mmCIF file of C-alpha atoms in Angstrom:
data_model
loop_
_atom_site.group_PDB
_atom_site.id
_atom_site.type_symbol
_atom_site.label_atom_id
_atom_site.label_comp_id
_atom_site.label_asym_id
_atom_site.label_seq_id
_atom_site.Cartn_x
_atom_site.Cartn_y
_atom_site.Cartn_z
ATOM 1 C CA GLY K 1 5.905 100.392 -14.418
ATOM 2 C CA GLN K 2 8.258 97.597 -13.555
ATOM 3 C CA GLN K 3 11.582 97.548 -15.338
ATOM 4 C CA VAL K 4 14.217 94.870 -15.262
ATOM 5 C CA MET K 5 17.597 95.716 -16.719
ATOM 6 C CA GLN K 6 20.159 93.076 -17.553
ATOM 7 C CA ILE K 7 23.865 93.812 -17.760
ATOM 8 C CA PRO K 8 26.124 93.479 -19.548
ATOM 9 C CA GLN K 9 24.524 93.206 -22.970
ATOM 10 C CA TYR K 10 27.552 91.375 -24.381
ATOM 11 C CA GLN K 11 30.440 89.543 -22.769
ATOM 12 C CA HIS K 12 33.381 87.958 -24.539
ATOM 13 C CA VAL K 13 35.578 85.688 -22.440
ATOM 14 C CA GLN K 14 38.455 83.320 -22.918
ATOM 15 C CA GLU K 15 37.596 79.708 -22.218
ATOM 16 C CA GLY K 16 38.270 79.000 -18.573
ATOM 17 C CA GLU K 17 37.448 82.520 -17.395
ATOM 18 C CA ASP K 18 34.479 83.226 -15.163
ATOM 19 C CA PHE K 19 31.364 85.070 -16.307
ATOM 20 C CA THR K 20 28.617 86.923 -14.458
ATOM 21 C CA THR K 21 25.417 88.553 -15.654
ATOM 22 C CA TYR K 22 23.121 90.667 -13.511
ATOM 23 C CA CYS K 23 19.439 91.489 -13.496
ATOM 24 C CA ASN K 24 18.253 94.563 -11.626
ATOM 25 C CA SER K 25 14.624 95.430 -11.036
ATOM 26 C CA SER K 26 13.067 98.743 -10.087
ATOM 27 C CA THR K 27 10.516 96.907 -7.942
ATOM 28 C CA THR K 28 10.431 93.835 -5.730
ATOM 29 C CA LEU K 29 10.086 90.598 -7.653
ATOM 30 C CA SER K 30 7.990 87.655 -6.492
ATOM 31 C CA ASN K 31 10.410 85.319 -8.205
ATOM 32 C CA ILE K 32 13.015 85.359 -10.936
ATOM 33 C CA GLN K 33 13.710 82.892 -13.691
ATOM 34 C CA TRP K 34 16.766 82.341 -15.851
ATOM 35 C CA TYR K 35 16.784 81.007 -19.395
ATOM 36 C CA LYS K 36 19.488 80.182 -21.922
ATOM 37 C CA GLN K 37 19.160 80.463 -25.677
ATOM 38 C CA ARG K 38 21.846 78.805 -27.772
ATOM 39 C CA PRO K 39 22.653 80.420 -31.141
ATOM 40 C CA GLY K 40 19.927 79.459 -33.584
ATOM 41 C CA GLY K 41 17.874 77.856 -30.827
ATOM 42 C CA HIS K 42 15.010 78.705 -28.532
ATOM 43 C CA PRO K 43 15.096 79.812 -24.880
ATOM 44 C CA VAL K 44 15.295 76.975 -22.391
ATOM 45 C CA PHE K 45 14.375 77.328 -18.727
ATOM 46 C CA LEU K 46 17.326 76.956 -16.347
ATOM 47 C CA ILE K 47 16.080 77.781 -12.868
ATOM 48 C CA GLN K 48 13.636 79.727 -10.740
ATOM 49 C CA LEU K 49 14.515 81.567 -7.523
ATOM 50 C CA VAL K 50 11.797 82.484 -5.071
ATOM 51 C CA LYS K 51 13.238 83.224 -1.636
ATOM 52 C CA SER K 52 15.122 86.293 -0.513
ATOM 53 C CA GLY K 53 18.873 85.615 -0.553
ATOM 54 C CA GLU K 54 18.401 82.259 -2.263
ATOM 55 C CA VAL K 55 21.432 80.650 -3.894
ATOM 56 C CA LYS K 56 21.193 77.660 -6.197
ATOM 57 C CA LYS K 57 23.865 75.806 -8.098
ATOM 58 C CA GLN K 58 23.809 73.740 -11.250
ATOM 59 C CA LYS K 59 27.283 72.325 -11.814
ATOM 60 C CA ARG K 60 29.384 75.380 -12.816
ATOM 61 C CA LEU K 61 26.404 77.765 -12.722
ATOM 62 C CA THR K 62 25.508 79.661 -9.541
ATOM 63 C CA PHE K 63 22.274 81.629 -9.326
ATOM 64 C CA GLN K 64 21.595 84.183 -6.612
ATOM 65 C CA PHE K 65 18.512 86.184 -5.608
ATOM 66 C CA GLY K 66 19.162 89.366 -3.697
ATOM 67 C CA GLU K 67 18.021 89.945 -0.137
ATOM 68 C CA ALA K 68 15.620 92.663 -1.254
ATOM 69 C CA LYS K 69 14.403 90.488 -4.156
ATOM 70 C CA LYS K 70 15.238 93.273 -6.576
ATOM 71 C CA ASN K 71 18.284 91.776 -8.214
ATOM 72 C CA SER K 72 19.707 88.483 -9.295
ATOM 73 C CA SER K 73 22.902 87.158 -10.759
ATOM 74 C CA LEU K 74 24.078 84.188 -12.767
ATOM 75 C CA HIS K 75 27.734 83.252 -12.373
ATOM 76 C CA ILE K 76 29.496 80.676 -14.522
ATOM 77 C CA THR K 77 32.802 79.321 -13.241
ATOM 78 C CA ALA K 78 35.459 78.357 -15.779
ATOM 79 C CA THR K 79 33.430 78.923 -18.916
ATOM 80 C CA GLN K 80 33.393 76.361 -21.678
ATOM 81 C CA THR K 81 32.459 76.731 -25.334
ATOM 82 C CA THR K 82 29.193 74.957 -24.542
ATOM 83 C CA ASP K 83 28.201 77.962 -22.414
ATOM 84 C CA VAL K 84 27.900 80.152 -25.501
ATOM 85 C CA GLY K 85 24.487 81.722 -25.903
ATOM 86 C CA THR K 86 22.213 84.423 -24.589
ATOM 87 C CA TYR K 87 21.058 84.364 -20.974
ATOM 88 C CA PHE K 88 17.738 85.940 -20.046
ATOM 89 C CA CYS K 89 15.989 86.851 -16.802
ATOM 90 C CA PRO K 90 12.398 87.546 -17.917
ATOM 91 C CA TYR K 91 9.862 89.226 -15.690
ATOM 92 C CA ASN K 92 6.122 89.038 -15.394
ATOM 93 C CA GLN K 93 4.392 92.325 -16.166
ATOM 94 C CA GLY K 94 0.677 91.950 -15.587
ATOM 95 C CA GLY K 95 0.556 88.558 -17.254
ATOM 96 C CA LYS K 96 2.986 89.395 -20.021
ATOM 97 C CA LEU K 97 6.300 87.548 -19.870
ATOM 98 C CA ILE K 98 8.907 90.115 -20.935
ATOM 99 C CA PHE K 99 12.336 88.787 -21.944
ATOM 100 C CA GLY K 100 14.319 91.853 -22.957
ATOM 101 C CA GLN K 101 17.773 91.776 -24.543
ATOM 102 C CA GLY K 102 19.532 89.313 -22.291
ATOM 103 C CA THR K 103 23.298 88.933 -22.037
ATOM 104 C CA GLU K 104 25.055 87.397 -24.989
ATOM 105 C CA LEU K 105 28.067 85.326 -23.990
ATOM 106 C CA SER K 106 30.765 84.347 -26.425
ATOM 107 C CA VAL K 107 33.655 82.094 -25.427
ATOM 108 C CA LYS K 108 36.953 82.037 -27.228
ATOM 109 C CA PRO K 109 38.556 78.573 -27.135
ATOM 110 C CA GLU W 1 11.604 68.021 -23.233
ATOM 111 C CA ALA W 2 8.511 70.186 -23.298
ATOM 112 C CA ASP W 3 5.569 69.211 -25.473
ATOM 113 C CA ILE W 4 5.097 72.322 -27.555
ATOM 114 C CA TYR W 5 5.317 72.207 -31.305
ATOM 115 C CA GLN W 6 5.575 74.765 -34.042
ATOM 116 C CA THR W 7 5.086 74.240 -37.748
ATOM 117 C CA PRO W 8 6.537 74.906 -40.161
ATOM 118 C CA ARG W 9 10.127 75.230 -38.973
ATOM 119 C CA TYR W 10 11.103 77.196 -42.067
ATOM 120 C CA LEU W 11 8.914 79.074 -44.524
ATOM 121 C CA VAL W 12 9.773 81.135 -47.585
ATOM 122 C CA ILE W 13 6.836 82.890 -49.217
ATOM 123 C CA GLY W 14 6.118 85.701 -51.611
ATOM 124 C CA THR W 15 4.893 89.155 -50.692
ATOM 125 C CA GLY W 16 1.155 89.455 -50.304
ATOM 126 C CA LYS W 17 0.526 85.823 -49.338
ATOM 127 C CA LYS W 18 -1.571 84.892 -46.342
ATOM 128 C CA ILE W 19 0.173 82.577 -43.892
ATOM 129 C CA THR W 20 -0.630 80.841 -40.630
ATOM 130 C CA LEU W 21 2.049 79.721 -38.211
ATOM 131 C CA GLU W 22 0.914 76.826 -36.057
ATOM 132 C CA CYS W 23 1.641 76.315 -32.374
ATOM 133 C CA SER W 24 0.308 73.468 -30.254
ATOM 134 C CA GLN W 25 1.043 72.308 -26.726
ATOM 135 C CA THR W 26 -0.052 69.155 -24.944
ATOM 136 C CA MET W 27 0.666 70.291 -21.387
ATOM 137 C CA GLY W 28 -2.739 71.830 -20.749
ATOM 138 C CA HIS W 29 -1.175 75.240 -20.139
ATOM 139 C CA ASP W 30 -3.532 78.200 -19.936
ATOM 140 C CA LYS W 31 -1.026 80.852 -20.959
ATOM 141 C CA MET W 32 0.496 81.023 -24.397
ATOM 142 C CA TYR W 33 2.736 83.601 -26.035
ATOM 143 C CA TRP W 34 4.132 84.593 -29.419
ATOM 144 C CA TYR W 35 7.511 86.289 -29.640
ATOM 145 C CA GLN W 36 9.321 87.783 -32.603
ATOM 146 C CA GLN W 37 13.105 87.699 -32.694
ATOM 147 C CA ASP W 38 15.523 88.927 -35.332
ATOM 148 C CA PRO W 39 19.014 87.315 -35.385
ATOM 149 C CA GLY W 40 21.074 88.430 -32.398
ATOM 150 C CA MET W 41 18.300 90.647 -31.126
ATOM 151 C CA GLU W 42 15.944 90.586 -28.180
ATOM 152 C CA LEU W 43 12.728 88.603 -27.879
ATOM 153 C CA HIS W 44 9.732 90.862 -28.442
ATOM 154 C CA LEU W 45 6.341 89.787 -27.134
ATOM 155 C CA ILE W 46 3.748 90.316 -29.877
ATOM 156 C CA HIS W 47 0.719 88.346 -28.580
ATOM 157 C CA TYR W 48 -0.333 86.472 -25.486
ATOM 158 C CA SER W 49 -3.332 84.572 -24.230
ATOM 159 C CA TYR W 50 -4.578 83.682 -20.744
ATOM 160 C CA GLY W 51 -6.880 80.974 -21.986
ATOM 161 C CA VAL W 52 -9.577 80.079 -24.480
ATOM 162 C CA ASN W 53 -11.089 83.132 -26.202
ATOM 163 C CA SER W 54 -8.580 85.439 -24.499
ATOM 164 C CA THR W 55 -5.940 87.200 -26.599
ATOM 165 C CA GLU W 56 -3.965 90.382 -26.008
ATOM 166 C CA LYS W 57 -1.388 92.320 -27.946
ATOM 167 C CA GLY W 58 2.136 92.397 -26.574
ATOM 168 C CA ASP W 59 4.656 95.189 -26.321
ATOM 169 C CA LEU W 60 5.738 95.131 -29.951
ATOM 170 C CA SER W 61 3.140 96.216 -32.450
ATOM 171 C CA SER W 62 2.502 93.499 -35.000
ATOM 172 C CA GLU W 63 0.289 93.215 -38.074
ATOM 173 C CA SER W 64 -0.321 89.582 -37.242
ATOM 174 C CA THR W 65 -3.407 88.244 -35.512
ATOM 175 C CA VAL W 66 -3.930 85.270 -33.234
ATOM 176 C CA SER W 67 -6.797 83.121 -32.044
ATOM 177 C CA ARG W 68 -7.316 80.776 -29.097
ATOM 178 C CA ILE W 69 -10.298 78.569 -29.750
ATOM 179 C CA ARG W 70 -8.796 75.543 -28.024
ATOM 180 C CA THR W 71 -6.475 75.442 -25.019
ATOM 181 C CA GLU W 72 -3.776 73.554 -26.885
ATOM 182 C CA HIS W 73 -3.751 75.608 -30.077
ATOM 183 C CA PHE W 74 -2.544 79.202 -30.627
ATOM 184 C CA PRO W 75 -2.062 79.956 -34.326
ATOM 185 C CA LEU W 76 -0.652 83.225 -35.673
ATOM 186 C CA THR W 77 -1.846 84.621 -38.991
ATOM 187 C CA LEU W 78 -0.443 87.210 -41.351
ATOM 188 C CA GLU W 79 -3.091 88.282 -43.864
ATOM 189 C CA SER W 80 -0.630 89.792 -46.322
ATOM 190 C CA ALA W 81 3.033 89.022 -45.752
ATOM 191 C CA ARG W 82 5.692 91.654 -46.439
ATOM 192 C CA PRO W 83 9.503 91.494 -46.422
ATOM 193 C CA SER W 84 9.460 93.436 -43.122
ATOM 194 C CA HIS W 85 7.799 90.365 -41.549
ATOM 195 C CA THR W 86 10.924 88.305 -42.152
ATOM 196 C CA SER W 87 11.974 87.087 -38.710
ATOM 197 C CA GLN W 88 11.898 84.167 -36.328
ATOM 198 C CA TYR W 89 8.598 83.574 -34.516
ATOM 199 C CA LEU W 90 8.716 81.706 -31.224
ATOM 200 C CA CYS W 91 5.700 80.288 -29.439
ATOM 201 C CA ALA W 92 5.715 79.534 -25.725
ATOM 202 C CA SER W 93 3.331 78.298 -23.053
ATOM 203 C CA SER W 94 3.262 78.363 -19.288
ATOM 204 C CA GLY W 95 0.991 77.023 -16.609
ATOM 205 C CA GLY W 96 0.604 76.725 -12.892
ATOM 206 C CA ARG W 97 2.574 78.767 -10.420
ATOM 207 C CA GLY W 98 5.823 80.448 -11.340
ATOM 208 C CA TRP W 99 5.095 81.214 -15.007
ATOM 209 C CA ILE W 100 7.851 78.880 -16.232
ATOM 210 C CA ALA W 101 7.743 79.123 -20.011
ATOM 211 C CA PHE W 102 8.362 76.322 -22.463
ATOM 212 C CA PHE W 103 9.234 77.259 -26.015
ATOM 213 C CA GLY W 104 8.675 75.642 -29.354
ATOM 214 C CA GLN W 105 11.568 75.402 -31.767
ATOM 215 C CA GLY W 106 10.397 78.435 -33.703
ATOM 216 C CA THR W 107 9.419 79.246 -37.271
ATOM 217 C CA ARG W 108 11.924 81.089 -39.422
ATOM 218 C CA LEU W 109 9.888 83.132 -41.870
ATOM 219 C CA THR W 110 11.347 84.737 -44.977
ATOM 220 C CA VAL W 111 9.155 86.919 -47.169
ATOM 221 C CA VAL W 112 10.569 87.628 -50.590
#
């Protein structure tokens, strides 16, 4: 069945450093979504990518969908303490929305 | 902000009690989900529903049960709570194309 792996599981950065997390699928995805969960909070939708090779930006966040629609990345430029949290790229498996472990980002001020 | 609500936010109960966690959404979404999440751990799907009278178990086995009698309401019930049920329970809904999910604020359950 479909599998989506997200790496790394944890990332610790100094404030001001860049950060990237990757999602890799064993099969072609129709779309990919990214969510952020702050510590103690609930996941919040960030963005959806649909087209092959699509790139979208939200301020310091850049989201990319691979040409083969099998992978995606989220890049944060010059991290801030407000970026702390866990980032997820869930996938749809026959109607079930599977979130997995995500990437937990911590930022040292 | 999304219109999906969970009550209670926090609940401490004794072992053996029956509890119901409430989840309601006002967006008319067909799909609703329950996730279980321990601190710092991944979100595990325990139940989902495509619509009224449709419920399915998720990937993580759970002793809880759910019902979907109305589109807007997706309660989760534990017949006899145990300390192993201590966790955060998150409800979500999605509708239309794209499966974008909106989450409630969660219920933090502690069974003593």
